[in-house]
PDB file of C-alpha atoms in Angstrom:
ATOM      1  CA  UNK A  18      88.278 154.616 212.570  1.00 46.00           C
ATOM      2  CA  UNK A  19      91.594 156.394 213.681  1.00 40.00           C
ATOM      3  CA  UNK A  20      91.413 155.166 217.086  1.00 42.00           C
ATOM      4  CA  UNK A  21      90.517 151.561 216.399  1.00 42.00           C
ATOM      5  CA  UNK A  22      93.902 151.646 213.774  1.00 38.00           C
ATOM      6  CA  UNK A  23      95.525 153.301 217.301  1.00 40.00           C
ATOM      7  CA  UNK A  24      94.569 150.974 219.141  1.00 43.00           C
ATOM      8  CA  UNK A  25      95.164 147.866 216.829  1.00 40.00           C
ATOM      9  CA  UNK A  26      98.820 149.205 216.513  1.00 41.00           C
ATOM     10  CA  UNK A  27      99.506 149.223 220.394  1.00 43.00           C
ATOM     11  CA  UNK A  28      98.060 145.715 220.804  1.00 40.00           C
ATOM     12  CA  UNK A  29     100.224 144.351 218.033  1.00 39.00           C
ATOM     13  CA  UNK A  30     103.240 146.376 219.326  1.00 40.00           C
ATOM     14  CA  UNK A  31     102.462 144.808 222.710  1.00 39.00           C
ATOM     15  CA  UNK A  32     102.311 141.270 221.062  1.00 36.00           C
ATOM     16  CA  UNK A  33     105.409 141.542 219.145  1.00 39.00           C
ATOM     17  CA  UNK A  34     107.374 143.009 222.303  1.00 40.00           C
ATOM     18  CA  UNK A  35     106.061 139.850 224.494  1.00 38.00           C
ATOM     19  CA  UNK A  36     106.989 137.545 222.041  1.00 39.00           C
ATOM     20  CA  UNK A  37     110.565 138.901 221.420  1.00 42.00           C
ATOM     21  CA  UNK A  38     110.756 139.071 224.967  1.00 41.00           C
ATOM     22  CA  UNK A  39     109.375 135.736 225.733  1.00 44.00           C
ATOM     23  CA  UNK A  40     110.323 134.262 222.199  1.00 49.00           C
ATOM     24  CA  UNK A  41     108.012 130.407 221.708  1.00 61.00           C
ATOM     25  CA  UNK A  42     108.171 127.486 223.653  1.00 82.00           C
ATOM     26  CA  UNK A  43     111.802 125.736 223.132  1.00 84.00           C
ATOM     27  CA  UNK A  44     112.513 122.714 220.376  1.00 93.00           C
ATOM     28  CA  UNK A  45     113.876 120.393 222.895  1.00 94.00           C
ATOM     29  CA  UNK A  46     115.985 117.536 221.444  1.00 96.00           C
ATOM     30  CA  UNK A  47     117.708 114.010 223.592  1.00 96.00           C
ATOM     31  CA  UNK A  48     119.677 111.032 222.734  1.00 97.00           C
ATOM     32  CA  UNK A  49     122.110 109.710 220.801  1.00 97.00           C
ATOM     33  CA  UNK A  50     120.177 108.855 217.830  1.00 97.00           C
ATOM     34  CA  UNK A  51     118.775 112.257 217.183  1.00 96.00           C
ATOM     35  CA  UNK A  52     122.135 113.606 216.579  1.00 97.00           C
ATOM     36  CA  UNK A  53     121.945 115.775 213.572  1.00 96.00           C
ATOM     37  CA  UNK A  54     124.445 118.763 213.041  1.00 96.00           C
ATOM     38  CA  UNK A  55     122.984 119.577 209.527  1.00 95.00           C
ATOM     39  CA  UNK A  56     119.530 119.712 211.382  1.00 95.00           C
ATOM     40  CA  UNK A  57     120.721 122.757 213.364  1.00 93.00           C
ATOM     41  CA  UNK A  58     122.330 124.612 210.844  1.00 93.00           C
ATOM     42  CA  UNK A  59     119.308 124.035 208.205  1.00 92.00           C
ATOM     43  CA  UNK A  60     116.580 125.187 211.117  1.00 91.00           C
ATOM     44  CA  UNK A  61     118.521 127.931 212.825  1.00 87.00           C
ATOM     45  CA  UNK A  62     121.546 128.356 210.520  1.00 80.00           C
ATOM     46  CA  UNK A  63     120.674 132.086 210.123  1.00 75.00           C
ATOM     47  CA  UNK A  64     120.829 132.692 213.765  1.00 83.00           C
ATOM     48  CA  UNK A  65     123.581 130.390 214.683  1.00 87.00           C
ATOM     49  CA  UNK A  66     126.074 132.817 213.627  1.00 85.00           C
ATOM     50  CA  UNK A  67     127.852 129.797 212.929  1.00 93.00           C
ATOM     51  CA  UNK A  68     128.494 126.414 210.751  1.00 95.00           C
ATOM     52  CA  UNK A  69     129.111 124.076 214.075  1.00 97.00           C
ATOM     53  CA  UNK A  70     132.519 123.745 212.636  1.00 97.00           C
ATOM     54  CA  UNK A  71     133.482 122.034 216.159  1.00 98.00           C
ATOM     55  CA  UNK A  72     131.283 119.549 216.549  1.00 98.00           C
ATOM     56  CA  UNK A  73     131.486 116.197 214.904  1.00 97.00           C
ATOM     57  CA  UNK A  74     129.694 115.495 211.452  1.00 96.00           C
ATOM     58  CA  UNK A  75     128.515 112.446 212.811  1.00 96.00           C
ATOM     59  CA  UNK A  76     128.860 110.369 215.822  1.00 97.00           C
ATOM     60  CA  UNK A  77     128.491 106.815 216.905  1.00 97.00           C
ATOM     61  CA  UNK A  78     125.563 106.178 219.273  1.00 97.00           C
ATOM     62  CA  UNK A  79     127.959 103.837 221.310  1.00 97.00           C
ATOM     63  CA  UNK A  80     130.267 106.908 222.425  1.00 97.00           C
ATOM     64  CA  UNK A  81     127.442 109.360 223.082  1.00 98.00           C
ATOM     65  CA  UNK A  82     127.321 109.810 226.787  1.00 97.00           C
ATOM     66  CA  UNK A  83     125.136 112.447 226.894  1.00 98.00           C
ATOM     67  CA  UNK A  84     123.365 114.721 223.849  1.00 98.00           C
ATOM     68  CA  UNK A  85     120.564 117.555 224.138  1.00 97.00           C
ATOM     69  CA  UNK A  86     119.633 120.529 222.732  1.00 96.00           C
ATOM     70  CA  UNK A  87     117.240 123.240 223.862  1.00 93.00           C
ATOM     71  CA  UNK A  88     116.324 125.921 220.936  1.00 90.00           C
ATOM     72  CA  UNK A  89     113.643 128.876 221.356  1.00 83.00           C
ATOM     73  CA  UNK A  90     113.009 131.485 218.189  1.00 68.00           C
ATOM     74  CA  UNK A  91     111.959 134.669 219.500  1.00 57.00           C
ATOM     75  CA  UNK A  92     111.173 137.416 216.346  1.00 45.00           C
ATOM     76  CA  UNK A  93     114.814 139.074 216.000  1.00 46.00           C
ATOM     77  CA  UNK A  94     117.197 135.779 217.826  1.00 57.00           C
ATOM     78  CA  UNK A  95     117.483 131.920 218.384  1.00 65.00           C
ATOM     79  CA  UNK A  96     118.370 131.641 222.039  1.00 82.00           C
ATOM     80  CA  UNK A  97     119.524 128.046 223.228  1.00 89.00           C
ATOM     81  CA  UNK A  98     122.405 125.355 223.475  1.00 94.00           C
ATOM     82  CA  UNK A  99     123.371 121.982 221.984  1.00 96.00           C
ATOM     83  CA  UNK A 100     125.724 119.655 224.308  1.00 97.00           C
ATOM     84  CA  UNK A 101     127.526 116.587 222.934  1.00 98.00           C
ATOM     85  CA  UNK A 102     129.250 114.863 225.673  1.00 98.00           C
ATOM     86  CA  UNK A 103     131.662 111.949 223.704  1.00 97.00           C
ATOM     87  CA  UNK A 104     133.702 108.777 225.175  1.00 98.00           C
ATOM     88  CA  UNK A 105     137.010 108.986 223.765  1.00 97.00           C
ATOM     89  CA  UNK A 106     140.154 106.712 224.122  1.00 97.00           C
ATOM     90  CA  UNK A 107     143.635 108.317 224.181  1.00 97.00           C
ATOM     91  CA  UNK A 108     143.925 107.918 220.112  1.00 97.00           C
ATOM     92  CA  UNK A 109     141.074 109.251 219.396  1.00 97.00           C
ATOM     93  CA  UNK A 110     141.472 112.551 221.424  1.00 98.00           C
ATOM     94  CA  UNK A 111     144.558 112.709 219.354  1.00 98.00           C
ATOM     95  CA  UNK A 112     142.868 112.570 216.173  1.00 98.00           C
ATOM     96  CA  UNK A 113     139.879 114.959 217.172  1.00 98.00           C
ATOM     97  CA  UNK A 114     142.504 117.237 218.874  1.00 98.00           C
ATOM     98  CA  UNK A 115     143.901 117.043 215.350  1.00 98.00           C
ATOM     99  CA  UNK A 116     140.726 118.652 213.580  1.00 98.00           C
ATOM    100  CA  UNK A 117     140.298 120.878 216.033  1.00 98.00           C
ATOM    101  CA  UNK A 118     143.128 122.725 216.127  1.00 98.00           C
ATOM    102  CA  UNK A 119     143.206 123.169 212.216  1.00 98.00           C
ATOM    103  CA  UNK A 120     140.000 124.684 212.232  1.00 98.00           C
ATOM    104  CA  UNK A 121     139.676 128.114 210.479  1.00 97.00           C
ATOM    105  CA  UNK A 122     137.296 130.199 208.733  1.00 95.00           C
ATOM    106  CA  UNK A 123     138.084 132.582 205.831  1.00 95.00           C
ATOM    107  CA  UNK A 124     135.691 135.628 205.821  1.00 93.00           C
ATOM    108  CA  UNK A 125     135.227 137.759 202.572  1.00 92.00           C
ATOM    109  CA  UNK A 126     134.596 141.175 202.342  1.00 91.00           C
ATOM    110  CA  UNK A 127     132.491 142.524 199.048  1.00 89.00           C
ATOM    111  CA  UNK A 128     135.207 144.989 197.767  1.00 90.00           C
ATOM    112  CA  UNK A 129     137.412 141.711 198.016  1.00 90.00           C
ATOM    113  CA  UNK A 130     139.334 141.675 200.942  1.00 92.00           C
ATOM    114  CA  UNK A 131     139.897 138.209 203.113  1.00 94.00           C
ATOM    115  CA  UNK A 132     140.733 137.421 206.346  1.00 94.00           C
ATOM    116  CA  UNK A 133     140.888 134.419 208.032  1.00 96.00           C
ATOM    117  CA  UNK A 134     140.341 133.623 211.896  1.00 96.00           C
ATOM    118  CA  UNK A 135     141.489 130.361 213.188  1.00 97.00           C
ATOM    119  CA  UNK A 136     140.536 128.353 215.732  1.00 98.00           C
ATOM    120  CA  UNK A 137     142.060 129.171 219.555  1.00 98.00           C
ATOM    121  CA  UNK A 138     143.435 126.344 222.290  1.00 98.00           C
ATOM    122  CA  UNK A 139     142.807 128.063 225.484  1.00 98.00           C
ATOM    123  CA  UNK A 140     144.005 125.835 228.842  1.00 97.00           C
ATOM    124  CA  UNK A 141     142.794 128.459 231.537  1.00 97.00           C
ATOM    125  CA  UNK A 142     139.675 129.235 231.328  1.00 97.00           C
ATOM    126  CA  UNK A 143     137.493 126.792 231.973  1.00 98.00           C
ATOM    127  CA  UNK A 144     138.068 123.114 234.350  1.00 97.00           C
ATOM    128  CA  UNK A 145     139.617 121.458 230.798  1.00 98.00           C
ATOM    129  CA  UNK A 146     141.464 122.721 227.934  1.00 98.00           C
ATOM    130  CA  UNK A 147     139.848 124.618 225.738  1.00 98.00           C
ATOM    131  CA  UNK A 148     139.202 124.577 221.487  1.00 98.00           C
ATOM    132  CA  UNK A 149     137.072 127.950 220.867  1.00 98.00           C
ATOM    133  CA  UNK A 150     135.474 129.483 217.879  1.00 98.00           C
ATOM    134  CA  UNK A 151     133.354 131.804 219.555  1.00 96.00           C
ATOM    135  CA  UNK A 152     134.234 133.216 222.581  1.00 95.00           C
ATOM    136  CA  UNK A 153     130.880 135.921 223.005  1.00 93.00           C
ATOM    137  CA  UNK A 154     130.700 137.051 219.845  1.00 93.00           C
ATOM    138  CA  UNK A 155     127.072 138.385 219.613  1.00 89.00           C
ATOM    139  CA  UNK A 156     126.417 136.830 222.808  1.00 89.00           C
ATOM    140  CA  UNK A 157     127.703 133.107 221.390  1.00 92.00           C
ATOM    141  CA  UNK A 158     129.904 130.672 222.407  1.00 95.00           C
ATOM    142  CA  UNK A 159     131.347 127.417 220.756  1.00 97.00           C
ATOM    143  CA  UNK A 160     133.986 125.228 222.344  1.00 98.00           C
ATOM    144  CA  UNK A 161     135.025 121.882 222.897  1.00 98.00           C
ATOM    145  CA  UNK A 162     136.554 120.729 226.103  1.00 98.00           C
ATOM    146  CA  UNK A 163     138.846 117.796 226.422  1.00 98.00           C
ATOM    147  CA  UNK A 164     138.993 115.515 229.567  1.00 98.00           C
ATOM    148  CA  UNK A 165     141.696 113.926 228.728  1.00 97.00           C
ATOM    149  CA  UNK A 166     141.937 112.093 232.149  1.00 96.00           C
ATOM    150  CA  UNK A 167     138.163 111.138 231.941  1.00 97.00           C
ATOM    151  CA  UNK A 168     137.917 109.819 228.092  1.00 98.00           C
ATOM    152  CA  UNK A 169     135.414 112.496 227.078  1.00 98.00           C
ATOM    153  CA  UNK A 170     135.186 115.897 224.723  1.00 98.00           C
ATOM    154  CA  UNK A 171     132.703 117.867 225.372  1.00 98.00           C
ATOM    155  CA  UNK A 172     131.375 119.956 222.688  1.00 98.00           C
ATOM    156  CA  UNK A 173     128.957 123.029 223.538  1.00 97.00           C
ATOM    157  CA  UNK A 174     127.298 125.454 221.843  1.00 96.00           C
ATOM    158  CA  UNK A 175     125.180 128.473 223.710  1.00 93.00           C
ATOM    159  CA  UNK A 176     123.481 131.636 222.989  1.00 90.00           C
ATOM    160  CA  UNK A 177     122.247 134.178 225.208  1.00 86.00           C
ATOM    161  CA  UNK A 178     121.940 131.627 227.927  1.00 74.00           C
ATOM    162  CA  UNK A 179     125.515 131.672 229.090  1.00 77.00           C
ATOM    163  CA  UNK A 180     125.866 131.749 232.704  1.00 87.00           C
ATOM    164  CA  UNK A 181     123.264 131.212 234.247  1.00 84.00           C
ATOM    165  CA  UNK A 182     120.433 129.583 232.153  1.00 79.00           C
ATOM    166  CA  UNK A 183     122.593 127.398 231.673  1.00 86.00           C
ATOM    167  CA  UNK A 184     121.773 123.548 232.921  1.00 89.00           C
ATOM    168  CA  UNK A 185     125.648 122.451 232.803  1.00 93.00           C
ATOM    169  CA  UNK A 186     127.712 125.090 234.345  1.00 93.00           C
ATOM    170  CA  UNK A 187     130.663 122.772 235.088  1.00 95.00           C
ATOM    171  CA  UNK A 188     131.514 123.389 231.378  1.00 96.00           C
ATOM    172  CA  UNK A 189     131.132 127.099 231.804  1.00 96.00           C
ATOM    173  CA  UNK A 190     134.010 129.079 232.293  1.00 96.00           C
ATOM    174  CA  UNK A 191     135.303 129.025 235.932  1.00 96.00           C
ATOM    175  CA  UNK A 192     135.503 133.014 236.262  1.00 94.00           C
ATOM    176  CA  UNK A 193     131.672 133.948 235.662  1.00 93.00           C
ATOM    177  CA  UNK A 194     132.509 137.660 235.380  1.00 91.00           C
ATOM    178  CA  UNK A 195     134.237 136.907 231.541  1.00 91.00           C
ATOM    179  CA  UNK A 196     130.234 137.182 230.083  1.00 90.00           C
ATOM    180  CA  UNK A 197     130.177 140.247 230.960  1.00 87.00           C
ATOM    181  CA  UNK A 198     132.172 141.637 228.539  1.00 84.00           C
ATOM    182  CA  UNK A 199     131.186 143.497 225.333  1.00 83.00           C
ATOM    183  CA  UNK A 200     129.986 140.775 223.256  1.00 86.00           C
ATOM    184  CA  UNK A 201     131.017 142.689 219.803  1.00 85.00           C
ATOM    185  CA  UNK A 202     135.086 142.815 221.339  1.00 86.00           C
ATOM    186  CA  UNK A 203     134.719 139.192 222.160  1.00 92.00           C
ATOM    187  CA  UNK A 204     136.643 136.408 219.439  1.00 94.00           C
ATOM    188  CA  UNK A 205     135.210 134.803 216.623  1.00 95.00           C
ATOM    189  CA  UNK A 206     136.066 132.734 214.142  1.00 96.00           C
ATOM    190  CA  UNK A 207     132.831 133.429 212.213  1.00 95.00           C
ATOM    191  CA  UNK A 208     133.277 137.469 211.793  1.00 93.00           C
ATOM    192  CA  UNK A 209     135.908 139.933 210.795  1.00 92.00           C
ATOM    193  CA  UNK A 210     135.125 144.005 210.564  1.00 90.00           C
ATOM    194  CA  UNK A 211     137.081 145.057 207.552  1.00 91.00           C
ATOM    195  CA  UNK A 212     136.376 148.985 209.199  1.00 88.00           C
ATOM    196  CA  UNK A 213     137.588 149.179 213.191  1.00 85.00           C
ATOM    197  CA  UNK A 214     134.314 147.510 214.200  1.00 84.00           C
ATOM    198  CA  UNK A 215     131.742 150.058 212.643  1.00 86.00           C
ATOM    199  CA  UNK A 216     130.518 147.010 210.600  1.00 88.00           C
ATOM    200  CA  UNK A 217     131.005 143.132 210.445  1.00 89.00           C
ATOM    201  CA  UNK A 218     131.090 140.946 208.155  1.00 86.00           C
ATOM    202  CA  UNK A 219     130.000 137.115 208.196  1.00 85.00           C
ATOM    203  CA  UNK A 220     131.974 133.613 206.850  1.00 86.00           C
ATOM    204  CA  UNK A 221     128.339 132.987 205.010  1.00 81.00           C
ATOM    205  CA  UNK A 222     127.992 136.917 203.580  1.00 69.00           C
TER     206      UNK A 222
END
């Protein structure tokens, strides 16, 4: 009887390490009219480490140049991307650049201390400027690029897929090397340790 519980335990130890490893087949998602931010946060909001804050509410199906999404839940993380590629005209960057850079995020600590992160423009790192609220954090990124010359934002969100499982690595960052870093020193506007990094604390805690 011991032996068979043995055993039992090391083939569902073996399962459970394939399928974090592997995780399931991904929840792919295409086109304009299956647009859906409170879809993403309602499925996967508790491994988003995020609210989407950058991208757009809603979107008109006109504009939509390109959308997908690619989402697989392993047992401990969500690993996947969403990509909203949007026509723009020169007021309308305005106004989105607008949102964008007044984005912030207010995180609460349980003996009552606050902090707020807010959003940052960053014109270097990747092919077009730059609005970030994750920048690694966790092994996360959310950013919106703005082609200002082409007529398009470009909003992106991607974890544990950044570089190179990646399909669209023109909107990566242009020095590969930067996701290397230690994902837990990278910027967020979703986290805030209230004690030098020994713990961290989340905008939905």
């Amino acid at each position: 009887m011991r032996n068979s519980l043995k055993k039992f335990a090391a083939i569902a130890a073996a399962i459970a390490m394939t399928f974090a490893l592997t995780g399931c087949v991904p929840e792919k998602r295409s086109g304009a009219e299956n647009y859906d931010k409170s879809y993403y946060i309602g499925k996967y909001g508790g491994d988003l480490d995020s609210n989407l804050s950058v991208f757009p509410d809603s979107v008109e199906e006109s504009r939509v140049v390109l959308f997908e999404s690619s989402f697989g839940e392993g047992l401990f993380d969500t690993d996947g991307y969403i990509i909203l590629e949007y026509r723009c005209d020169d007021e309308q960057i305005a106004a989105e650049e607008e949102r964008l850079g007044q984005l912030s995020m207010t995180i609460r600590h349980y003996d009552g201390q606050t902090f707020t992160n807010e959003v940052v423009y960053d014109d270097k790192s990747y092919q077009y400027p730059a609005y970030i609220t994750n920048d690694g954090f966790d092994s996360t990124y959310e950013y919106a690029l703005i082609d200002r010359e082409g007529g398009r934002i470009i909003y992106i969100y991607g974890a544990f897929v950044l570089p190179d499982g990646f399909p669209y690595k023109d909107y990566l960052k242009t020095d590969r090397s930067a996701y290397k870093k230690d994902s837990l020193k990278a910027f967020t506007v979703y986290n805030h340790s209230f004690d030098g990094g020994q713990s961290w604390d989340e905008f939905d805690d």
